[in-house]
Structure formats: structure tokens, C-alpha cells
Short mmCIF file of C-alpha atoms and ligand atoms in Angstrom, two decimals:
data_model
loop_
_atom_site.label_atom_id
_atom_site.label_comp_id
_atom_site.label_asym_id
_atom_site.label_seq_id
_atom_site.Cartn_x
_atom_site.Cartn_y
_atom_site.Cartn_z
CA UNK A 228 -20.41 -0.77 19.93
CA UNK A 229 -19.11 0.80 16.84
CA UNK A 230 -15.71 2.20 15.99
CA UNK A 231 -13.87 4.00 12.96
CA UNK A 232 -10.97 3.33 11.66
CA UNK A 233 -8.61 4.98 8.46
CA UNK A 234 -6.99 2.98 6.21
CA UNK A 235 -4.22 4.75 4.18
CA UNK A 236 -3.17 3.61 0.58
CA UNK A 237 0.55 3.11 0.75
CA UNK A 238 2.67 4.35 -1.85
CA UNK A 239 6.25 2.68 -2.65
CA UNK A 240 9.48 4.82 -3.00
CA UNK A 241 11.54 2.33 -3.70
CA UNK A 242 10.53 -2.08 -4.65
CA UNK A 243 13.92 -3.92 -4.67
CA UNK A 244 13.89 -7.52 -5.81
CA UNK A 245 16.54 -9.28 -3.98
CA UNK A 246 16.41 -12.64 -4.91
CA UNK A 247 14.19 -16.16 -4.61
CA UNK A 248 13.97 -18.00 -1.50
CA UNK A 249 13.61 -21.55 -1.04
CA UNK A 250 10.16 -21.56 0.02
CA UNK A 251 9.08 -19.78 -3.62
CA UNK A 252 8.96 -16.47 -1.92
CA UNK A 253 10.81 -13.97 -3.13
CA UNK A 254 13.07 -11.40 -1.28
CA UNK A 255 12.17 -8.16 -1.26
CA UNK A 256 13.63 -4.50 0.43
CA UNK A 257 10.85 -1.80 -0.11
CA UNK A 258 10.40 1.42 1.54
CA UNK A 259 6.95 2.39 1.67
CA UNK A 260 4.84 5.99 3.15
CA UNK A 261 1.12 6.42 3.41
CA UNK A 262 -0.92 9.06 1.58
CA UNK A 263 -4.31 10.57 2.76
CA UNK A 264 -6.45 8.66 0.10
CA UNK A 265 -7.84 6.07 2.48
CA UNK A 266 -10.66 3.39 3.07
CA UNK A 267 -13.23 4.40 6.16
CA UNK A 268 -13.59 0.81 8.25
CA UNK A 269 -16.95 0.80 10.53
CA UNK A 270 -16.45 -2.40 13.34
CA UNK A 271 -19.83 -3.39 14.91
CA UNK A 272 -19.65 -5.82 17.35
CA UNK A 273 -21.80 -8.59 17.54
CA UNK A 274 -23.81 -11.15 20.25
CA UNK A 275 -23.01 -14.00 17.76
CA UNK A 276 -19.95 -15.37 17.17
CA UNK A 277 -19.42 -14.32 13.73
CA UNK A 278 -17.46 -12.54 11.00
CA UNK A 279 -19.73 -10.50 8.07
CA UNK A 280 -18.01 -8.20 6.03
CA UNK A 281 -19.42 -5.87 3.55
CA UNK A 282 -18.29 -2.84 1.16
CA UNK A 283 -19.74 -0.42 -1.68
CA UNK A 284 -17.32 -1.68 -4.35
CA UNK A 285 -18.34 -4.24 -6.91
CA UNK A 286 -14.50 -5.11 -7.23
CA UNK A 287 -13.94 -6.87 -3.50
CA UNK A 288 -15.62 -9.85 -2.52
CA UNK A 289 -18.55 -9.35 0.31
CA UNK A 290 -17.21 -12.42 1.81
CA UNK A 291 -14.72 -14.95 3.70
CA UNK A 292 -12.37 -13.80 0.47
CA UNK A 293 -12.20 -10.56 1.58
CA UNK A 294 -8.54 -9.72 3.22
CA UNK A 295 -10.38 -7.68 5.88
CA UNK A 296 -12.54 -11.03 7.14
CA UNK A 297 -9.37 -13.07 6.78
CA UNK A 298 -8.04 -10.42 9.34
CA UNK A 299 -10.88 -10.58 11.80
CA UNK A 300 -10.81 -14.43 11.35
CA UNK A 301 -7.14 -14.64 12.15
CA UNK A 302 -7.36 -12.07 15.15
CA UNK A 303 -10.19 -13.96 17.00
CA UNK A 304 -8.41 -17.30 16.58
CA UNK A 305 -5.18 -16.13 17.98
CA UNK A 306 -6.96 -14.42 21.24
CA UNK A 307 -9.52 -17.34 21.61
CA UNK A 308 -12.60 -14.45 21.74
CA UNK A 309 -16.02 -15.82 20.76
CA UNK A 310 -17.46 -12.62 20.18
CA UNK A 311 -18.58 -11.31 16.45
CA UNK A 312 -18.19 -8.21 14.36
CA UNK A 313 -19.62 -6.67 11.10
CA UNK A 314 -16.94 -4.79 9.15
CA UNK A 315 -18.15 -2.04 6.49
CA UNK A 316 -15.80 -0.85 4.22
CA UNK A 317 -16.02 2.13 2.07
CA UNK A 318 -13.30 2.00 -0.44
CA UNK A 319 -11.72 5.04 -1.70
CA UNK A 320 -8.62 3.29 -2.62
CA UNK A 321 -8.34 1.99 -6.10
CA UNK A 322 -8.11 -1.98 -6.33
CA UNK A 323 -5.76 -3.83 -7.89
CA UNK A 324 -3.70 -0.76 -8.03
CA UNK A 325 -0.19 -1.63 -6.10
CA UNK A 326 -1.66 0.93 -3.45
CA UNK A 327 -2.21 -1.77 -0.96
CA UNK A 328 -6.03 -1.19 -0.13
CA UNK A 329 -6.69 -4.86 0.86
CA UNK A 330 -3.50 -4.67 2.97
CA UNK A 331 -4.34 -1.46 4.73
CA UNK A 332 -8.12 -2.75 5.57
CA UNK A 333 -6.52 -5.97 6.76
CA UNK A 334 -3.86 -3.80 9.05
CA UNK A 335 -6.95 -1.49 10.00
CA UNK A 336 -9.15 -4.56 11.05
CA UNK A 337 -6.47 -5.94 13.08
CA UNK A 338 -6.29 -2.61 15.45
CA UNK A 339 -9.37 -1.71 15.70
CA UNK A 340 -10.77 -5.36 16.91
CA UNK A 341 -7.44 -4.53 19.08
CA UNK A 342 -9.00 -1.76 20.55
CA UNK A 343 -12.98 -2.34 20.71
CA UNK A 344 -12.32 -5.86 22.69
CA UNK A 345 -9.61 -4.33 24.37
CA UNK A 346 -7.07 -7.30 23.62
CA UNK A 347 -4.32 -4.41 24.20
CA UNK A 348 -1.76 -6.83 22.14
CA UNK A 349 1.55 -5.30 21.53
CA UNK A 350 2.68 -4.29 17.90
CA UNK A 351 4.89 -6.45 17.16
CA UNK A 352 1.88 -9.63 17.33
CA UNK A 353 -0.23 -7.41 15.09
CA UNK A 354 2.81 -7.68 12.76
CA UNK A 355 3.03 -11.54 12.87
CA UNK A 356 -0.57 -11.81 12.81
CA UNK A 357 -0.53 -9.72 9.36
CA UNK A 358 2.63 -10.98 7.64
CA UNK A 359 0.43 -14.56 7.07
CA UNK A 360 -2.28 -12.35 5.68
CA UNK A 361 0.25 -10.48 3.25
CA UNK A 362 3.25 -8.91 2.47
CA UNK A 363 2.01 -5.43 2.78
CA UNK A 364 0.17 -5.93 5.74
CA UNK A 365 3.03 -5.59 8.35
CA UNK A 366 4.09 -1.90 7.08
CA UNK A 367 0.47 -0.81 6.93
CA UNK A 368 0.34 -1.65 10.72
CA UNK A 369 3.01 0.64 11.35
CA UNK A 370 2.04 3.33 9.32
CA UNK A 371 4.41 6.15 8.66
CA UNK A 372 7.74 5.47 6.04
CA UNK A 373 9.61 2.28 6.74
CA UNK A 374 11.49 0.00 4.76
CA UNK A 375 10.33 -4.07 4.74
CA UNK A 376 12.75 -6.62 4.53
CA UNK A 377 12.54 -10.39 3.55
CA UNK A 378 9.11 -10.98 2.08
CA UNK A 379 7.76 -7.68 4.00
CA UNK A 380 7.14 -8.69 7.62
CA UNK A 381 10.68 -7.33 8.82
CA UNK A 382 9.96 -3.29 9.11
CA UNK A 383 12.07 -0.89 10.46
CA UNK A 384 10.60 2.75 10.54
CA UNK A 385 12.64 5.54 8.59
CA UNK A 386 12.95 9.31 9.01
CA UNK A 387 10.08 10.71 7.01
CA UNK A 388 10.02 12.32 3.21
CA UNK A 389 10.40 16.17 2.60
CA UNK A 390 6.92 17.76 2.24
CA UNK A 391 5.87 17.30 -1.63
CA UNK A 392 2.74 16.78 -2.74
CA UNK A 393 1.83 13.56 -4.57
CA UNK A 394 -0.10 12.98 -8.02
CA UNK A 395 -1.42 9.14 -8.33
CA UNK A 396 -2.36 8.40 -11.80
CA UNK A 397 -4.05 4.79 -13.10
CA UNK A 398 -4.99 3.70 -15.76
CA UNK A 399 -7.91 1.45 -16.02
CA UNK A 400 -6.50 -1.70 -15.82
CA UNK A 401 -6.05 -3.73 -12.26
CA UNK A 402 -2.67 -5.90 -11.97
CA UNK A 403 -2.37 -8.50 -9.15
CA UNK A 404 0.96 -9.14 -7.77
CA UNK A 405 0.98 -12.56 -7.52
CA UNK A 406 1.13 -12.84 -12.07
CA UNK A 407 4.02 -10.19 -11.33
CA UNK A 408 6.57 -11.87 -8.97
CA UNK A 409 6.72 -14.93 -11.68
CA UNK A 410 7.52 -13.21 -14.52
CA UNK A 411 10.88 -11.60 -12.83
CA UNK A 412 13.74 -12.70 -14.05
CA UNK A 413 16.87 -11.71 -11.56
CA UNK A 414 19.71 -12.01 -14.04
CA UNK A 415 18.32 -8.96 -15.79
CA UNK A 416 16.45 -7.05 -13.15
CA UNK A 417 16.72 -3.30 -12.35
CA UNK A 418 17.83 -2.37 -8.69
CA UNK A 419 17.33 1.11 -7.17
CA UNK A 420 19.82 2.61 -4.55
CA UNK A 421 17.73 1.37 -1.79
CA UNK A 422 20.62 3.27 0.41
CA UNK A 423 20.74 6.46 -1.32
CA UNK A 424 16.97 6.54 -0.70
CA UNK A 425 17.33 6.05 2.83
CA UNK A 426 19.66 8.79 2.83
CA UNK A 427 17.89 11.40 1.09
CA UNK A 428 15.31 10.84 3.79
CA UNK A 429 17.32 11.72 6.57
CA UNK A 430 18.80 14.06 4.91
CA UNK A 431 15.26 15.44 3.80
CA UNK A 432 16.96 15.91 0.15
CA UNK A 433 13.92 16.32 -1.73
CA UNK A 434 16.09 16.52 -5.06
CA UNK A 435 18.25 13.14 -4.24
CA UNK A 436 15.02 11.45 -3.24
CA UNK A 437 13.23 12.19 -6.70
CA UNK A 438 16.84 10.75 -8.54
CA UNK A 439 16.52 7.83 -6.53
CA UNK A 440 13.15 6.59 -6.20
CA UNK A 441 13.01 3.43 -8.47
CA UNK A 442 11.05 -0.15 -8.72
CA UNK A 443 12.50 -3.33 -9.89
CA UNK A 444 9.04 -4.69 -10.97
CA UNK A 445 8.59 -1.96 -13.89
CA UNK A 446 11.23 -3.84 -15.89
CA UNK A 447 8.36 -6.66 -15.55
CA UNK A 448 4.86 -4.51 -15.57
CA UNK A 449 6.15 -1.81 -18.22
CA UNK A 450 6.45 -4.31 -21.03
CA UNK A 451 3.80 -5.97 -20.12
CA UNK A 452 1.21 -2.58 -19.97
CA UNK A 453 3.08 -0.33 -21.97
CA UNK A 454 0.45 2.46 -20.73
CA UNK A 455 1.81 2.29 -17.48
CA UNK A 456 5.24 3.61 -18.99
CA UNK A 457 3.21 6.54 -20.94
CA UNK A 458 1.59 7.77 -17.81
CA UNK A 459 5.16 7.71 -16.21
CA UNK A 460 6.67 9.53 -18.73
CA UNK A 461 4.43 11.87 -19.46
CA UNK A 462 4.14 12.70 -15.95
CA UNK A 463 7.87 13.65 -15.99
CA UNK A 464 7.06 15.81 -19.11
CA UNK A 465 4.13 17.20 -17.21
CA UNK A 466 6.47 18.31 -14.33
CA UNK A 467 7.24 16.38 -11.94
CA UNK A 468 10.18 15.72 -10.36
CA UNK A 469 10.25 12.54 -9.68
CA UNK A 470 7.96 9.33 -10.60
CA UNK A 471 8.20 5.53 -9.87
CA UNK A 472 5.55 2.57 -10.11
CA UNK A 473 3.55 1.45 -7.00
CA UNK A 474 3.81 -2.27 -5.96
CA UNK A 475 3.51 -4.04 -9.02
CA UNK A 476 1.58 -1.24 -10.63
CA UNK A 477 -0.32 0.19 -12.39
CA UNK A 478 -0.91 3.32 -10.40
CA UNK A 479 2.57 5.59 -10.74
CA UNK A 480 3.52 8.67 -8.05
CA UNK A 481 4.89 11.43 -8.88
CA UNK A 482 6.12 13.95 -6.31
CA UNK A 483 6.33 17.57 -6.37
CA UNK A 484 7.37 20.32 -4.36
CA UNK A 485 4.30 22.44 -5.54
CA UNK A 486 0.62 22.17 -5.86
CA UNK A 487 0.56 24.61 -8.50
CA UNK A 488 3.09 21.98 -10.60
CA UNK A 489 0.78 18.88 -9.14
CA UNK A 490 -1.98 20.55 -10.56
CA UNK A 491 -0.44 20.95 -13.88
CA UNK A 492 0.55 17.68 -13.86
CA UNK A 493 -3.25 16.36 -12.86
CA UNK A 494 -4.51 18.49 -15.98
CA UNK A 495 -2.37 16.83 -18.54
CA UNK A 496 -3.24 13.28 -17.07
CA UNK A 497 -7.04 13.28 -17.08
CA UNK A 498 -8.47 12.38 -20.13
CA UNK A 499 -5.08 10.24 -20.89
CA UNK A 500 -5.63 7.75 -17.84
CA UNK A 501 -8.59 6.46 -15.77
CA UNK A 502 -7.96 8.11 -12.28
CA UNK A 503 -5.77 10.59 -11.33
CA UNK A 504 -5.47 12.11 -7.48
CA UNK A 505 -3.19 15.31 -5.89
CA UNK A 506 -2.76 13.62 -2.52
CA UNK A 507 -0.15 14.61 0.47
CA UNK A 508 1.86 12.61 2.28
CA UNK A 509 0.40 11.35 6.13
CA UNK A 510 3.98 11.18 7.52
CA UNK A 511 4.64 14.90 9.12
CA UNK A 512 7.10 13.64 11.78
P1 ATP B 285 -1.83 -6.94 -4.35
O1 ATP B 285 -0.40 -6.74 -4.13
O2 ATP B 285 -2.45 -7.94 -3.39
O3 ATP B 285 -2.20 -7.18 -5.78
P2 ATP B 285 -2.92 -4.26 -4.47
O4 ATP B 285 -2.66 -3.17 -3.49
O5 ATP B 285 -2.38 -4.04 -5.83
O6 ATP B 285 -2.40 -5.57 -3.82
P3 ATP B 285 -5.65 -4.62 -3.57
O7 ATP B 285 -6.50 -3.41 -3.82
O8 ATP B 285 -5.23 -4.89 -2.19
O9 ATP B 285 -4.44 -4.57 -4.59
O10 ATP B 285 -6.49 -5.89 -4.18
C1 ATP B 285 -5.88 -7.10 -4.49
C2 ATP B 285 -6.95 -8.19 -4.61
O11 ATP B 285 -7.48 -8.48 -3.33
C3 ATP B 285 -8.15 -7.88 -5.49
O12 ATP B 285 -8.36 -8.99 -6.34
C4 ATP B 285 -9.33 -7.75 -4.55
O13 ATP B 285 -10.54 -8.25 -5.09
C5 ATP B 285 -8.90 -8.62 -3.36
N1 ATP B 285 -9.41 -8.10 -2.07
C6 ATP B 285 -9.83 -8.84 -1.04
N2 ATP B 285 -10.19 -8.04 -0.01
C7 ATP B 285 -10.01 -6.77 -0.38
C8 ATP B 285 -10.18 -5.53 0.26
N3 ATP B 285 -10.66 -5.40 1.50
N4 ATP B 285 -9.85 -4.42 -0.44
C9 ATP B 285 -9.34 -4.52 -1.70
N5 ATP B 285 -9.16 -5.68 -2.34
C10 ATP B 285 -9.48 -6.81 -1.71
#
């Protein structure tokens, strides 16, 4: 049996760091959306009792390192099935990028084995089941724009952005989160209006969305990669009205109202940076 299933990058509109926990973790309020640039999972099952995993991009590991086997590993434990499954991924999602692409395939493995062995578990296990696997991996269960709370496992969904379109621009370097989150130092940090945000969605203020958007982590990744600040600004200068870092970056969003402003914007990037996308938003609710 085979079956498909999308996995959407995520974008951030806002990264609040909240503070350190105990446990080394650190605390975190993010509201996150999903764009239509997305990884294509195939799930074959399998007579053995086995996980393979395999993808067409010389950047992710073919193997038990790859989030998406972790995923299948974790799912079959936790329902006691003794079935197998191949997983081919085509990635379409930059890695390393702060788009979440190993979260999404993780959250996309997770339903569909759901589904094709007809577990029928409820949401809310999928969630748990994905929180050990990452921090991203609980919103890109849900899907649509929700904000994640304490290390990212606590989501609650939120009304959804005003129509814009989206330019994605990286440059060509990959940054993992895990040398991010060290490096911040709280006394000092940047903290966007996590509440004016939320606002601006329900109100579907376009404008007081674009002020708002912000990312505590590009106090950490813009000094670090000062190119990641250049593509930023210039994407303001460009047109856009509003930009913010991804994750822990590289990539940076802008949003716009207008294609024929995103596509201004996309000229003026390519050539300056690695990959640049016009994308739109999945959330239509
Ligand atoms: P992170 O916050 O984990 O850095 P990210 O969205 O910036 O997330 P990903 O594209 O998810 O970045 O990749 C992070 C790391 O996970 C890379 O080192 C990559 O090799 C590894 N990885 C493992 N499995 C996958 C997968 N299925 N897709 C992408 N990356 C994967």
C-alpha cells in the first residue's frame, strides 16, 4: 500500500525567548503558519518489520538519523505494530534553513502511518509523540497558524494571517538551532509584541502585523551571519512590508500585499543570495 503525504515548511511570525528552564531547555512563545513550499512523503508498507528511509538530497541522512525514521520508529513503538514501511522523501524545503523541513516530515510521517495502519489516534498523542522528536514538530501536526508555548509542544491554533504573498530568501549557509539557543543571552535579548501579533491576526491588520512581526534569535544569528541582516534589509528596501528571520535563520520572510511588489522584491534578491521563493500562505480559513 502506498500513500502521499505534504509536508509544509513553516514560517515564524514571531520567536520569543522567554527564559531558561531547569532542565537546559529554554522557554519559548512562537507563532508559526505554513507556506506551500513543501516536501512530497511516499509511505510503502512493508511484510518485514522494518523502518528504511530514503530522500534525493545529499544534505539529510538516508538513515536511523533521519527525523522522519525517528518518527516512524517512535510511532510503531507507542502502538506496539510489527509491521514495516519505506519512507521516500523528496525535499523541496531548504535544510538547515529555520523552515522546519525535518520537523514537518517528522509531523507528516506520524499521520500518514496514522492513517495507512489505521491506528485512528487522536491529535493530541500525535502531539506528545512529536514534542520528544522536536520542538517544531507539535505545530507542524496541526498545521495552520498557532502559537507554541514552553519548549513548543503546548499549541493553541490562532485566527489566520491576511492574504499576502510571501518572498523566502537564503543565503547559502545552513544554521542549526541547537549552536543558536546557547549563544542567547536573556539580559540583553530582543522581545516582539507576541500580543500585538496575535491581535493583528484577528483583527486581519495586515499593516499592524508587518510592524509587529519580530524574532528574538536575530539579536544572536545577525551578528553572527551578518548576510542574514543584508538580505533583511534589503528586502525592506526592495519593498516589502514587513520581514523577520525564520527559526534561528538564515532564511528571512517578507510579506506583501502584492505579487507584482513580491516579484520586485525576488528580482533584487537573486544574484545577492542563494535561494529565493514567492510562496503563499496555506492557511485560507
Ligand atoms: P532545526 O531547528 O532542527 O535546525 P531547521 O528547520 O532549521 O531545523 P531542518 O531542515 O529540519 O532545519 O534540518 C536540521 C537538521 O536535521 C539537518 O542537519 C539535517 O541533516 C537533519 N535532518 C534529519 N532528518 C531530516 C529531514 N527529514 N529533513 C531535513 N533535515 C533532516
Amino acid at each position: 500500500m502506498v500513500l502521499f503525504e505534504r509536508a509544509p515548511a513553516k514560517i515564524n511570525l514571531s520567536l520569543d525567548v522567554l527564559g531558561k528552564r531547569e532542565d537546559g531547555f529554554h522557554e519559548v512563545e512562537m507563532i508559526m503558519t505554513t507556506v506551500d513550499l513543501a516536501d512530497r512523503i511516499e509511505l510503502y508498507t512493508l511484510e518485514k518489520d522494518r523502518v528504511e528511509v530514503s530522500t534525493d538530497s545529499q544534505y539529510v541522512p538516508n538513515d536511523e538519523r533521519n527525523i522522519a525514521y525517528k518518527a516512524a520508529l517512535a510511532f510503531k513503538n507507542k502502538y506496539q505494530l510489527y509491521q514495516g514501511v519505506r519512507i521516500d522523501i523528496q525535499k523541496n524545503i531548504p535544510v538547515s534553513a529555520g523552515l522546519g523541513g525535518g520537523s514537518s516530515d517528522a509531523a507528516a510521517v506520524l499521520r500518514g502511518l496514522n492513517r495507512i495502519w489505521s491506528v485512528d489516534a487522536p491529535l493530541d498523542e500525535l502531539v506528545e509523540l512529536g514534542a520528544a522528536l522536536g520542538s517544531d514538530v507539535p505545530f507542524c501536526i496541526h498545521g495552520n497558524t498557532a502559537i507554541g508555548t514552553g519548549h513548543g509542544e503546548k499549541i493553541r491554533v490562532l485566527s489566520s494571517p491576511p492574504p499576502c504573498y510571501v518572498v523566502l530568501a537564503k543565503p547559502d549557509i545552513g544554521i542549526s538551532t541547537r549552536h543558536i539557543f546557547p549563544k542567547v543571552t536573556l539580559d540583553t535579548l530582543y522581545h516582539p509584541q507576541t500580543d500585538e501579533v496575535i491581535h493583528s491576526l484577528e483583527d486581519k491588520d495586515f499593516g499592524k502585523l508587518c510592524y509587529h512581526m519580530g524574532n528574538s534569535l536575530e539579536s544572536v544569528t545577525f551578528p553572527l551571519y551578518p548576510e542574514v541582516e543584508r538580505i533583511k534589509d534589503k528586502m525592506l528596501q526592495t519593498g516589502v512590508d514587513g520581514a523577520v528571520m525564520s527559526g534561528s535563520g538564515p532564511t528571512v520572510v517578507g510579506l506583501t500585499r502584492h505579487f507584482s511588489k513580491a516579484k520586485r522584491v525576488y528580482n533584487g534578491l537573486r544574484g545577492f543570495c542563494d535561494e529565493v521563493y514567492i510562496v503563499q500562505l496555506l492557511d485560507r480559513r
